[in-house]
XYZ file of C-alpha atoms in Angstrom:
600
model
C -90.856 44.166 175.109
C -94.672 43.130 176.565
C -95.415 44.619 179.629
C -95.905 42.610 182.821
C -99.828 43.256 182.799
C -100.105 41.664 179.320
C -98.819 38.744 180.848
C -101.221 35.542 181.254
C -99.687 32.443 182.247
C -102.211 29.484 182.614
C -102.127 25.746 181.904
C -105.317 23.113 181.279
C -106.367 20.625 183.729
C -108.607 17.762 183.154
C -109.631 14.053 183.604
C -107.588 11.837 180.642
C -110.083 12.161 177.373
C -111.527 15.186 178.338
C -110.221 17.221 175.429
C -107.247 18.984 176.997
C -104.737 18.235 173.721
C -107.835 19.601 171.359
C -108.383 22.187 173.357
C -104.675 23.744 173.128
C -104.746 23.363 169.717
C -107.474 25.394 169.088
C -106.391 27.694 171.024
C -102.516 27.840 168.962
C -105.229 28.148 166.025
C -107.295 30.766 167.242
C -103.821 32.724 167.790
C -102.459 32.283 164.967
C -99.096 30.516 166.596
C -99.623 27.897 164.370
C -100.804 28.191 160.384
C -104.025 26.116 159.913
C -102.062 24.386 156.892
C -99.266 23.365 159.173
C -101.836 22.545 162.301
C -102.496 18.656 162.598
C -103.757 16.726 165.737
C -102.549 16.523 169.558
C -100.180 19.702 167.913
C -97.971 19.502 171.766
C -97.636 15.596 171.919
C -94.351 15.091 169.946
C -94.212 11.542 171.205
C -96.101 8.774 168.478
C -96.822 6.915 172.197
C -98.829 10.324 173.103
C -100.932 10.386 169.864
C -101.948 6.637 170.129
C -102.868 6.136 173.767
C -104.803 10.151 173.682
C -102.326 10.686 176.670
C -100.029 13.876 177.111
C -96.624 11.855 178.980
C -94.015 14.716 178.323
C -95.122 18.459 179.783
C -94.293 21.162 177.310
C -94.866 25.218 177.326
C -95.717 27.395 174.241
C -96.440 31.163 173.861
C -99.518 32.805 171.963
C -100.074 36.595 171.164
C -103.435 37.237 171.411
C -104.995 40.754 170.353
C -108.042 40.931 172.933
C -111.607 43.068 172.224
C -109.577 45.884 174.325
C -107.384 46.750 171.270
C -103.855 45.412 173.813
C -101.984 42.706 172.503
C -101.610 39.845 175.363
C -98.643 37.158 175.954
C -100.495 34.282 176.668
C -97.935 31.319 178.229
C -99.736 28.129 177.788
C -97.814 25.614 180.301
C -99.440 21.894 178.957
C -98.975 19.076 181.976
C -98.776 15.375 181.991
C -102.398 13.314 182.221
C -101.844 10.673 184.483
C -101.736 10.191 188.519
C -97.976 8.442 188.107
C -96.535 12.307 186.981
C -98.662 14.210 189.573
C -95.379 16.166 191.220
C -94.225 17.133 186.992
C -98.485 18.744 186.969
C -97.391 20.069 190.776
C -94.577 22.155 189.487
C -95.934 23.131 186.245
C -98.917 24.575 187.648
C -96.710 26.541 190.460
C -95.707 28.547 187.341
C -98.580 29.483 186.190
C -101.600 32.539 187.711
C -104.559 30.082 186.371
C -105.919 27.420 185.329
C -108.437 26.642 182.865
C -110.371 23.610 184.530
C -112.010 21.191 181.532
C -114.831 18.600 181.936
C -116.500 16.894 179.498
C -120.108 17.902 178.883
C -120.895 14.026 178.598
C -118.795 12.753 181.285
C -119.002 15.263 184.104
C -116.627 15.481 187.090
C -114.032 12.940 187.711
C -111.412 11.733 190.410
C -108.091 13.172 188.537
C -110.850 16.610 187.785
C -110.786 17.292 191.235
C -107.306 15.808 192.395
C -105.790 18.254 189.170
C -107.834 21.076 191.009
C -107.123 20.295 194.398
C -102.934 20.861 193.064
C -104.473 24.210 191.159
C -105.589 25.594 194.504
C -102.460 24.462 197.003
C -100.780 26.807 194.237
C -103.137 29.433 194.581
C -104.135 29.557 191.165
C -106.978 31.603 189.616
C -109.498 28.376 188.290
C -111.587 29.067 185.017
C -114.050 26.485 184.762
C -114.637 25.626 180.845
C -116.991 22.962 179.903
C -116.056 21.039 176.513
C -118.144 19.037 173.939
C -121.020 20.695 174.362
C -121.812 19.794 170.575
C -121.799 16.099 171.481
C -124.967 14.655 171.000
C -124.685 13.141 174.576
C -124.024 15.926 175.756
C -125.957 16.932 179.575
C -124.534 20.456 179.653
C -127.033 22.212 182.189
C -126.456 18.753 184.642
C -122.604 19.536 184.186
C -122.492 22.838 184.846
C -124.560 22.492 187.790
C -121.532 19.717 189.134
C -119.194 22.424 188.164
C -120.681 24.942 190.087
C -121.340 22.843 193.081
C -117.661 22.025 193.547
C -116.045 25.453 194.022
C -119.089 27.992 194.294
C -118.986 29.610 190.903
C -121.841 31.637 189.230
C -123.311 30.095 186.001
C -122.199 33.098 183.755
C -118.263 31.980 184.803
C -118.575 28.540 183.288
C -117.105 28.894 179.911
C -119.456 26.352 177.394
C -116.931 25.273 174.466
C -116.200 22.931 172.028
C -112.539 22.442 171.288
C -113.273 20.004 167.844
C -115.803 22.288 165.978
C -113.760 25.525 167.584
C -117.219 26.948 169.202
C -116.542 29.073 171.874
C -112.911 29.345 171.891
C -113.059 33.608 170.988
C -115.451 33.599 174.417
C -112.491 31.400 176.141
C -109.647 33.589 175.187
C -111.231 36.589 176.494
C -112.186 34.838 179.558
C -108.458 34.299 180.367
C -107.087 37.921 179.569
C -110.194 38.949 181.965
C -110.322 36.391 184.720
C -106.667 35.146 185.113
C -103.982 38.063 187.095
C -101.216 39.202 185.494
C -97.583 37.210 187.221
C -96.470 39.202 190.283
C -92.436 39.752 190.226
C -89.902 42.085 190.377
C -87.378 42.776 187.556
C -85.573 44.909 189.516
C -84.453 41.763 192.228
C -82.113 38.861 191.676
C -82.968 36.253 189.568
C -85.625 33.409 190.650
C -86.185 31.243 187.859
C -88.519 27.750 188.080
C -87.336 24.766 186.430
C -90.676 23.140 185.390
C -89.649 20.564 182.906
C -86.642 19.771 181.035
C -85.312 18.088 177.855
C -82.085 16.208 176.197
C -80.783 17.666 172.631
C -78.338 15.415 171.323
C -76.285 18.635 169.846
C -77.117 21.223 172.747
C -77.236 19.299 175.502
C -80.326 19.414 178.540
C -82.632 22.381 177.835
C -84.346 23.920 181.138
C -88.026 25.092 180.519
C -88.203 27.820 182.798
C -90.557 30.527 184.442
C -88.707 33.869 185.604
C -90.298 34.587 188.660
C -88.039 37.637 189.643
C -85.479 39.504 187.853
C -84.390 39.221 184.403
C -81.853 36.269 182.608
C -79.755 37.184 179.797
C -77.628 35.851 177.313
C -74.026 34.859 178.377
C -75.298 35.034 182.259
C -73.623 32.960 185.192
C -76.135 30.458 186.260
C -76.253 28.338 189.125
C -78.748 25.554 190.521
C -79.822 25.787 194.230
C -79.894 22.200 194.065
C -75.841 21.209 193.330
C -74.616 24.473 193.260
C -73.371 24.060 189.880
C -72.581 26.578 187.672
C -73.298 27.304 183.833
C -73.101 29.917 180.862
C -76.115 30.771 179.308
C -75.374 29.822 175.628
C -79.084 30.218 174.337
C -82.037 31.517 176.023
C -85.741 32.038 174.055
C -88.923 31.117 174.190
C -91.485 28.378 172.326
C -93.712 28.510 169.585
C -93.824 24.760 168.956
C -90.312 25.833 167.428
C -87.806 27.701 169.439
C -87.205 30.897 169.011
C -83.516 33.090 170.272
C -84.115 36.204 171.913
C -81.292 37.864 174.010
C -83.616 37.764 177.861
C -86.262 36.823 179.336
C -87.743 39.336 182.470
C -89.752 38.355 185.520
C -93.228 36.828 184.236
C -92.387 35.300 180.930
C -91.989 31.663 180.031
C -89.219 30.597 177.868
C -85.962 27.886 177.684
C -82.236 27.991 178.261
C -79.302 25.819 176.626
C -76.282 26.178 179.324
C -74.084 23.176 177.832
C -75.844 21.453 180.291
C -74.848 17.425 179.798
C -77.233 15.641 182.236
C -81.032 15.883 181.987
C -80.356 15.163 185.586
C -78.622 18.624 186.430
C -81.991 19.997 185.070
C -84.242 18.667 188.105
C -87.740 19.625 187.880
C -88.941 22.083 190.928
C -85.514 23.338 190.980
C -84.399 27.416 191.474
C -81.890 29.003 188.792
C -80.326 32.370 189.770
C -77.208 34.279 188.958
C -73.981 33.893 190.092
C -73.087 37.456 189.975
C -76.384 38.675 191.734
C -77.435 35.523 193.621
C -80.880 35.003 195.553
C -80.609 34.118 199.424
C -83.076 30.943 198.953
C -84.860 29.397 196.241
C -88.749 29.334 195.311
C -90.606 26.484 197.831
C -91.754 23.330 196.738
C -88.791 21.593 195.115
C -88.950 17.641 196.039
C -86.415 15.102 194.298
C -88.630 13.015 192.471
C -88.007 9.233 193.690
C -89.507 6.197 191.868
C -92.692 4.767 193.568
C -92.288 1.010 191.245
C -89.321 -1.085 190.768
C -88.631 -3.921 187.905
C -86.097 -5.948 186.768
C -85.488 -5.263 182.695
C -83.279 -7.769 181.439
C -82.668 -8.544 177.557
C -83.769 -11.595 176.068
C -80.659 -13.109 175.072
C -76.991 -11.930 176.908
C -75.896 -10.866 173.989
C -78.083 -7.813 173.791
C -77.274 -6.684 177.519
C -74.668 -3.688 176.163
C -77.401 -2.794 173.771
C -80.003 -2.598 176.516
C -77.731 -0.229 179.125
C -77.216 1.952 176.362
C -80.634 2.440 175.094
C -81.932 2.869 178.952
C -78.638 5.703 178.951
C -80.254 7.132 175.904
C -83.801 7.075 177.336
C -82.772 8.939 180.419
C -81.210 11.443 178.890
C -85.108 12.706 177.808
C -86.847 11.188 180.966
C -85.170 12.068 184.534
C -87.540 10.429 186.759
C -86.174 6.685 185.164
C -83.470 5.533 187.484
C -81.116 2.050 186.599
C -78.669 -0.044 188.508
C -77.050 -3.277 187.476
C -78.030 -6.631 188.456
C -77.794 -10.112 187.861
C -80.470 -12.954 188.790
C -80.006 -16.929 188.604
C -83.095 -17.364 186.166
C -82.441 -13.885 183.473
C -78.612 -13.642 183.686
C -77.677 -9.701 183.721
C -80.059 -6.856 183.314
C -81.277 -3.863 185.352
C -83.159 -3.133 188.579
C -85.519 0.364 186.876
C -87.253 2.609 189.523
C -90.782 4.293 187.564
C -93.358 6.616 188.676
C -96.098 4.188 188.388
C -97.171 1.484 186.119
C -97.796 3.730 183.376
C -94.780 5.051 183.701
C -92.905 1.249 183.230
C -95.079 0.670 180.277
C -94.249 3.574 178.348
C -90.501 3.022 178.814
C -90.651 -0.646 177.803
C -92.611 0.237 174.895
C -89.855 2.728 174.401
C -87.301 0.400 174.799
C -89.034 -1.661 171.976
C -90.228 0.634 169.349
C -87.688 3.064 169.852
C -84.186 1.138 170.328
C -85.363 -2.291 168.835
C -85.036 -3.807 172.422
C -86.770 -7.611 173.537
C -86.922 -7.423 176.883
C -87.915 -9.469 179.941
C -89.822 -7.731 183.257
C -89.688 -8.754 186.321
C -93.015 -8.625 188.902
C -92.742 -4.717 189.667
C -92.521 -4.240 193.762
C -93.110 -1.081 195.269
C -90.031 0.266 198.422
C -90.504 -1.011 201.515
C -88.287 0.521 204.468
C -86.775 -2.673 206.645
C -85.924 -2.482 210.367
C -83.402 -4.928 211.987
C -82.946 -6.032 215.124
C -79.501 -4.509 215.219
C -81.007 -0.858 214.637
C -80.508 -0.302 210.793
C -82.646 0.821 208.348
C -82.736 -0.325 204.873
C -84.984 0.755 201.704
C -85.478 -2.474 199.904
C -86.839 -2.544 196.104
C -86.911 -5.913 195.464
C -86.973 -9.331 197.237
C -83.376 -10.495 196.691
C -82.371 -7.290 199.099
C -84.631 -8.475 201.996
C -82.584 -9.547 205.059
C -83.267 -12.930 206.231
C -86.694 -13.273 208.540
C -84.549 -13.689 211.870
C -82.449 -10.446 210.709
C -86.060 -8.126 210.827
C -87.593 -6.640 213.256
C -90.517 -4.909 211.346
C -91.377 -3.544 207.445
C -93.086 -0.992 206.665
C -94.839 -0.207 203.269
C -95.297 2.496 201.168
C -99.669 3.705 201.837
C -102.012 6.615 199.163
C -104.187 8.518 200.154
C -106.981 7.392 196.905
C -110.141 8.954 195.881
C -112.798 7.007 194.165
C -115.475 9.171 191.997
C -118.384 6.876 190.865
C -122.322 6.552 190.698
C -124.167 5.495 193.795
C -125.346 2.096 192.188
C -121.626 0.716 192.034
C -120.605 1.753 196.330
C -121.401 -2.020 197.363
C -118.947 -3.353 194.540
C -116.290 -0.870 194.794
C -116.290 -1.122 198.711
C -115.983 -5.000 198.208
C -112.838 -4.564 196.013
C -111.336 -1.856 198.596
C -111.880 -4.760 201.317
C -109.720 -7.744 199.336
C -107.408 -4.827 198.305
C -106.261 -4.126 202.283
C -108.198 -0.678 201.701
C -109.431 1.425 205.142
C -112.576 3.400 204.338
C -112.041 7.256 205.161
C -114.974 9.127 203.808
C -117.789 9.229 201.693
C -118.928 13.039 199.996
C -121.965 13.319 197.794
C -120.476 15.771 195.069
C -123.900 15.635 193.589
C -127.051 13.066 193.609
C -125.420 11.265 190.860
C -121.660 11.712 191.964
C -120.237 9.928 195.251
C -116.162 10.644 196.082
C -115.556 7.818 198.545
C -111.725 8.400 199.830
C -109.934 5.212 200.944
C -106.071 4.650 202.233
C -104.114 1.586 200.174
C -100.929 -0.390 200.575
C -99.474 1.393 197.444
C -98.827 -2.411 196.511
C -102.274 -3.556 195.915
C -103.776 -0.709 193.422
C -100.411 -0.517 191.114
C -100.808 -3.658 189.291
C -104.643 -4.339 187.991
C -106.394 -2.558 190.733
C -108.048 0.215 187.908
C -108.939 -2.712 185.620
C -110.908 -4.104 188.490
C -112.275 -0.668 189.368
C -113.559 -0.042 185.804
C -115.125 -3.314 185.133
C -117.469 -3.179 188.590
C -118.481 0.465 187.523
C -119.183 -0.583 183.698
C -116.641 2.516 183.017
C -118.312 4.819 185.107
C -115.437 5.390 188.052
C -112.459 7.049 188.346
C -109.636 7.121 190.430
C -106.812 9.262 191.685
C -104.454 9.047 194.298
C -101.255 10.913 195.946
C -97.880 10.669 197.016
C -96.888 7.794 199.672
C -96.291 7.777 203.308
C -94.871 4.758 204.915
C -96.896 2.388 207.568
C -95.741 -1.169 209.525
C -96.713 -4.319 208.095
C -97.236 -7.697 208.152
C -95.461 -8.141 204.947
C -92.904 -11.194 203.781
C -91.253 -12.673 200.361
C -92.738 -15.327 198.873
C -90.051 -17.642 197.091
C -90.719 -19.570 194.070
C -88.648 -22.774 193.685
C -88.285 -25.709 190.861
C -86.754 -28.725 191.724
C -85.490 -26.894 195.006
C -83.452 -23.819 193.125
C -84.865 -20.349 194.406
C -85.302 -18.317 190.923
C -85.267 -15.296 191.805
C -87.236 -13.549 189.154
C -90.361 -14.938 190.372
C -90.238 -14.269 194.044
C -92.185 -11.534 195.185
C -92.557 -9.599 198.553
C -96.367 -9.815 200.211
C -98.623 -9.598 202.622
C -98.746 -12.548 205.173
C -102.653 -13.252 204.431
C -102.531 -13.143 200.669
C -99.043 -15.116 200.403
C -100.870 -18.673 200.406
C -103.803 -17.709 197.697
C -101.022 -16.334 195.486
C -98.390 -19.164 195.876
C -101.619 -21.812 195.128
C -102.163 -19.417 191.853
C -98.742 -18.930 190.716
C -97.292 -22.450 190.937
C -100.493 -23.789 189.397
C -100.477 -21.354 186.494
C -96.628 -22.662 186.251
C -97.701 -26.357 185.932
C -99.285 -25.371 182.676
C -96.786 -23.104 181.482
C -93.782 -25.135 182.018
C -92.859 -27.492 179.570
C -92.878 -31.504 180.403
C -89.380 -32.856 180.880
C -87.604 -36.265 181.034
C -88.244 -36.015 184.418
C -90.523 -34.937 187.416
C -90.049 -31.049 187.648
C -91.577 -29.781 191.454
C -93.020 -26.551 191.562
C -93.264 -24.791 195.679
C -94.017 -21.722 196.735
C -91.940 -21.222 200.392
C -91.992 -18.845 202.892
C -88.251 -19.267 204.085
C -88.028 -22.671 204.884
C -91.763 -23.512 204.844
C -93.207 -24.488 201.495
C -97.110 -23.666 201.229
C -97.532 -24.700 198.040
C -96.634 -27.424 195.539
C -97.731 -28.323 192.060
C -95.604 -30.945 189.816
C -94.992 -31.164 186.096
C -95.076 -34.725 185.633
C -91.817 -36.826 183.512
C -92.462 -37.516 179.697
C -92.251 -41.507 179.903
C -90.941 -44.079 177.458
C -92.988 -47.138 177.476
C -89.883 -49.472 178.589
C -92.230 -52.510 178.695
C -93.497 -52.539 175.669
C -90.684 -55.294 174.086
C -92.493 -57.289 177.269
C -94.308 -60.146 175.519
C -95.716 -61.728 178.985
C -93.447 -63.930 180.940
C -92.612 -62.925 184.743
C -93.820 -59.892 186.097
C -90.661 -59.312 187.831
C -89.144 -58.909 184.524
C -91.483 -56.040 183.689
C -90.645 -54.585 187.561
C -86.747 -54.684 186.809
C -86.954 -52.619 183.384
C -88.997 -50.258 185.409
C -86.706 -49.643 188.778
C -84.057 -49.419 186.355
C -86.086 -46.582 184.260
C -86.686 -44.805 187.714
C -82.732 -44.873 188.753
C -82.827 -42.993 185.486
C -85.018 -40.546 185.571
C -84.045 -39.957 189.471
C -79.956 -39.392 187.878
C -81.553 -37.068 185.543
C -83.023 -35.377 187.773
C -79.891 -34.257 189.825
C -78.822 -33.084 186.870
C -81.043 -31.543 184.697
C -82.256 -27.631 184.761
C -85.617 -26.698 183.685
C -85.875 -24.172 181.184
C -88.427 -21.073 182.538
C -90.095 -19.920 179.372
C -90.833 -16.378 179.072
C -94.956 -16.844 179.509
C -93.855 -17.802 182.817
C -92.731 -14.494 183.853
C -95.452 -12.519 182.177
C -97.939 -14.965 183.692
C -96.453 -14.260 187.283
C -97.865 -10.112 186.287
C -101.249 -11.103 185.589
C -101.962 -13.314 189.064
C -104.548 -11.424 191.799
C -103.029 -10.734 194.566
């Protein structure tokens, strides 16, 4: 058994394509955790999603034994978190079970927005930060200009920066060293009752939910008692070990040390992320701070594209949650789709890995809804209801007042692109907060957003003003009053309901002009007039019309008396009015798509 001291438990923070996958796997190379012959790319990212998109989606933790210059052979925990601003409570917890962090920046790309908002997390956790600087063998490569940005944003000394590059392997020796050196050993007692950190958690078809764990005090054992602060529910430890990208039995695991348990644990659910484990026989009085239940910030409806795949759909969403806890599903029906499911996501990136899930993964062709964010409805009778989508809104003379879901956003771009970006924060409802020069080259303007206006294309937008140059970053919601209503969409009078949306008073009338012109062209012609409105309750502010496919009835007309020619035409008009009463227009599935890709 390793003592305590030889501990180092650390994980790797950095802007998306800043080398953090490359990094860790020259560091399980370096170690010798994994055999060069076995070793092959992004060596965490299981997922094929993760390897194509250069995006780490599922956290994972893997131990390294690393002989230092000192002669003492070190534990090194390596605790890898998500890349992206929708899974910033997963990074949260993941880095409150760690000492340090290594902190990465590309030598070529400098600081970013999710650089600092990754370090900001580091130091509310108290974490030891070890600045490393990658790609230094790029040719455009600026390291002296980078390092100086690095050492302007916390104070370090140029010596601490650690200069690296994780493809060619230079510097990783000097890197290993530095974390033995700068990062503390974990603080814990072994003697005290167990404390143990769930930090992530996965689904084995044949075990059940594994818990990826860090024992913060005391020791867990095989065969142990378990309970979860959070439902009080108790299990048997069946397996307990610890990761080296393959699992690996061992009988405990002491206060300090990463590993995983399998308790016959059948929902991924039971496993919540930020929750305390400790012993039934020797319980702790209160768990470890920080646990949140992680609620869904984006809803959409997911419905199949024909009825007959709806029972394949629920159960390849059930299979999909078993792996991913934060995806949430309830039944519903709508007018326009037939039966599907209302999903609650993290964010936008979140929705688009599980429909490309859905597809690749289960064979699934699927229909989304617009995604709306939760807005919390007052009525005039006194109650209080979250509402995720616009069939749930009361009627307008049932509300008192909504209020929306507002971020807290940080912008990190070059001077030259402030007039732009500001411009874009204007249209997008944004409120200015503060502008900080991180260097001459560097501004971090902070803004507040309706949560509803930067989910959908806002970081398209943001990168196309800045040629590329800015990033962006923001935080967990609070909730605000608004001036916000649903927009309904109707054809030929019917309400469908899959295109309604809920909005902001002022944009309502630019996006109804948009949307029920961008029908007109989508919709196919019929044998009769097909009217397209936009309506605020009972008001319509916008109309469009798909005009009738028409038979030449006068053609047989070989002169004669107009009123011949008037009679074949009234008559052709009863028609097409009949018709009308009775026809339904068939929404094709552009439609819906098209509704995704309107401005706001």
């Amino acid at each position: 058994m390793i003592s305590q001291s030889n501990i180092r438990n650390f994980s790797i923070i950095a802007h998306i394509d800043h080398g953090k996958s490359t990094l860790a796997d020259r560091l399980l190379e370096e170690t010798n955790t994994v055999a060069s012959r076995n070793m092959r790319a992004q060596a965490l990212d299981d997922m094929d999603l993760e390897r194509e998109r250069g995006i780490t989606i599922k956290a994972h933790a893997v131990r390294m034994d690393y002989k230092a210059k000192n002669n003492k052979l070190y534990q090194l925990n390596l605790i890898d978190t998500p890349g992206h601003v929708d899974f910033t409570y997963e990074v949260s917890r993941s880095l409150a079970a760690c000492e340090g962090a290594l902190l990465v920046v590309d030598a070529s790309q400098g600081i970013e927005a999710q650089t600092v908002s990754n370090l900001y997390l580091a130091l509310e956790n108290d974490l030891e930060i070890l600045p490393v600087l990658n790609k230094v063998d790029l040719p455009s490569a600026r390291p002296d200009e980078i390092t100086e940005q690095i050492i302007d944003l916390l104070g370090w000394e140029i010596e601490d920066v650690i200069h690296c590059s994780a493809k060619s392997g230079f510097g990783i020796p000097d890197l290993l060293e530095a974390i033995v050196r700068v990062i503390p050993a974990p603080e814990g007692d072994r003697e005290a009752p167990l404390r143990a950190l769930v930090f992530d958690s996965m689904f084995d078809p044949y075990k059940g939910a594994a818990a990826y764990v860090r024992v913060v005090d005391g020791v867990m054992k095989l065969h142990d008692k378990l309970k979860f602060f959070s439902h009080d529910k108790l299990f048997d430890a069946d397996e307990i070990g610890f990761r080296k990208l393959e699992n690996h039995k061992t009988k405990e695991i002491g206060a300090g040390e990463v590993g995983y348990i399998y308790a016959g644990i059948k929902e991924v659910s039971d496993t919540k992320v930020g929750d305390t484990i400790t012993s039934q026989d020797n319980p702790a009085t209160e768990p470890l701070p920080g646990f949140i239940p992680i609620k869904p910030m984006v809803f959409s409806g997911i419905y199949p594209a024909t009825s007959e795949e709806y029972t394949l759909l629920r159960e390849a969403l059930e299979k999909l949650k078993l792996n991913d806890s934060a995806l949430t599903f309830t039944p519903e029906s709508s007018m326009a789709l037939g039966f599907g499911f209302r999903c609650g996501f993290l964010g936008l990136l979140h929705m688009e890995i599980v429909t490309e899930r859905l597809s690749r993964e289960y064979g699934q062709t699927i229909i989304n809804t617009v995604p709306n964010v939760e807005y919390i409805v007052h009525t005039v009778k006194g109650k209080t209801i979250e509402v995720d989508s616009p069939a749930e809104l009361p009627l307008a003379n049932e509300i008192d007042f909504i209020e929306e879901p507002m971020v807290d956003a940080s912008i990190i771009t070059p001077p030259d692109y402030i007039g732009g970006i500001m411009k874009l924060a204007t249209e997008r409802r944004g409120r200015f907060k503060n502008t900080e020069y991180l260097t001459t080259d560097r501004v971090n303007l902070t803004f507040e957003f309706p949560l509803a206006e930067v989910i959908f294309d806002f970081y398209d937008k943001l990168k196309s003003i800045s040629r590329g140059y800015a990033s962006f970053d923001y935080g967990l919601p609070s909730y605000e009053r608004s001036k916000v209503i649903k927009l309904d969409v109707m054809l030929n009078g019917d309400s469908v309901d899959a295109l309604s949306v809920i909005i902001h008073r002022e944009k309502a009338y630019h996006y109804g002009v948009a949307l029920t012109e961008k029908l007109r062209s989508l919709i196919p012609r019929q044998l009769f007039e097909v009217a397209i409105q936009a309506a605020i309750g009972s008001k319509v502010i916008a109309r469009s019309s798909v005009r009738a496919m028409r038979k030449n009835v006068t053609a047989k007309c070989y002169g004669g008396d107009i009123s011949r020619k008037r009679k074949l035409l009234e008559k052709q008009k009863a028609g097409k009015k009949r018709m009308k009463m009775v026809g339904s227009v068939e929404v094709p599935q552009e439609a819906f798509l098209a509704a995704l890709q309107i401005e706001r």
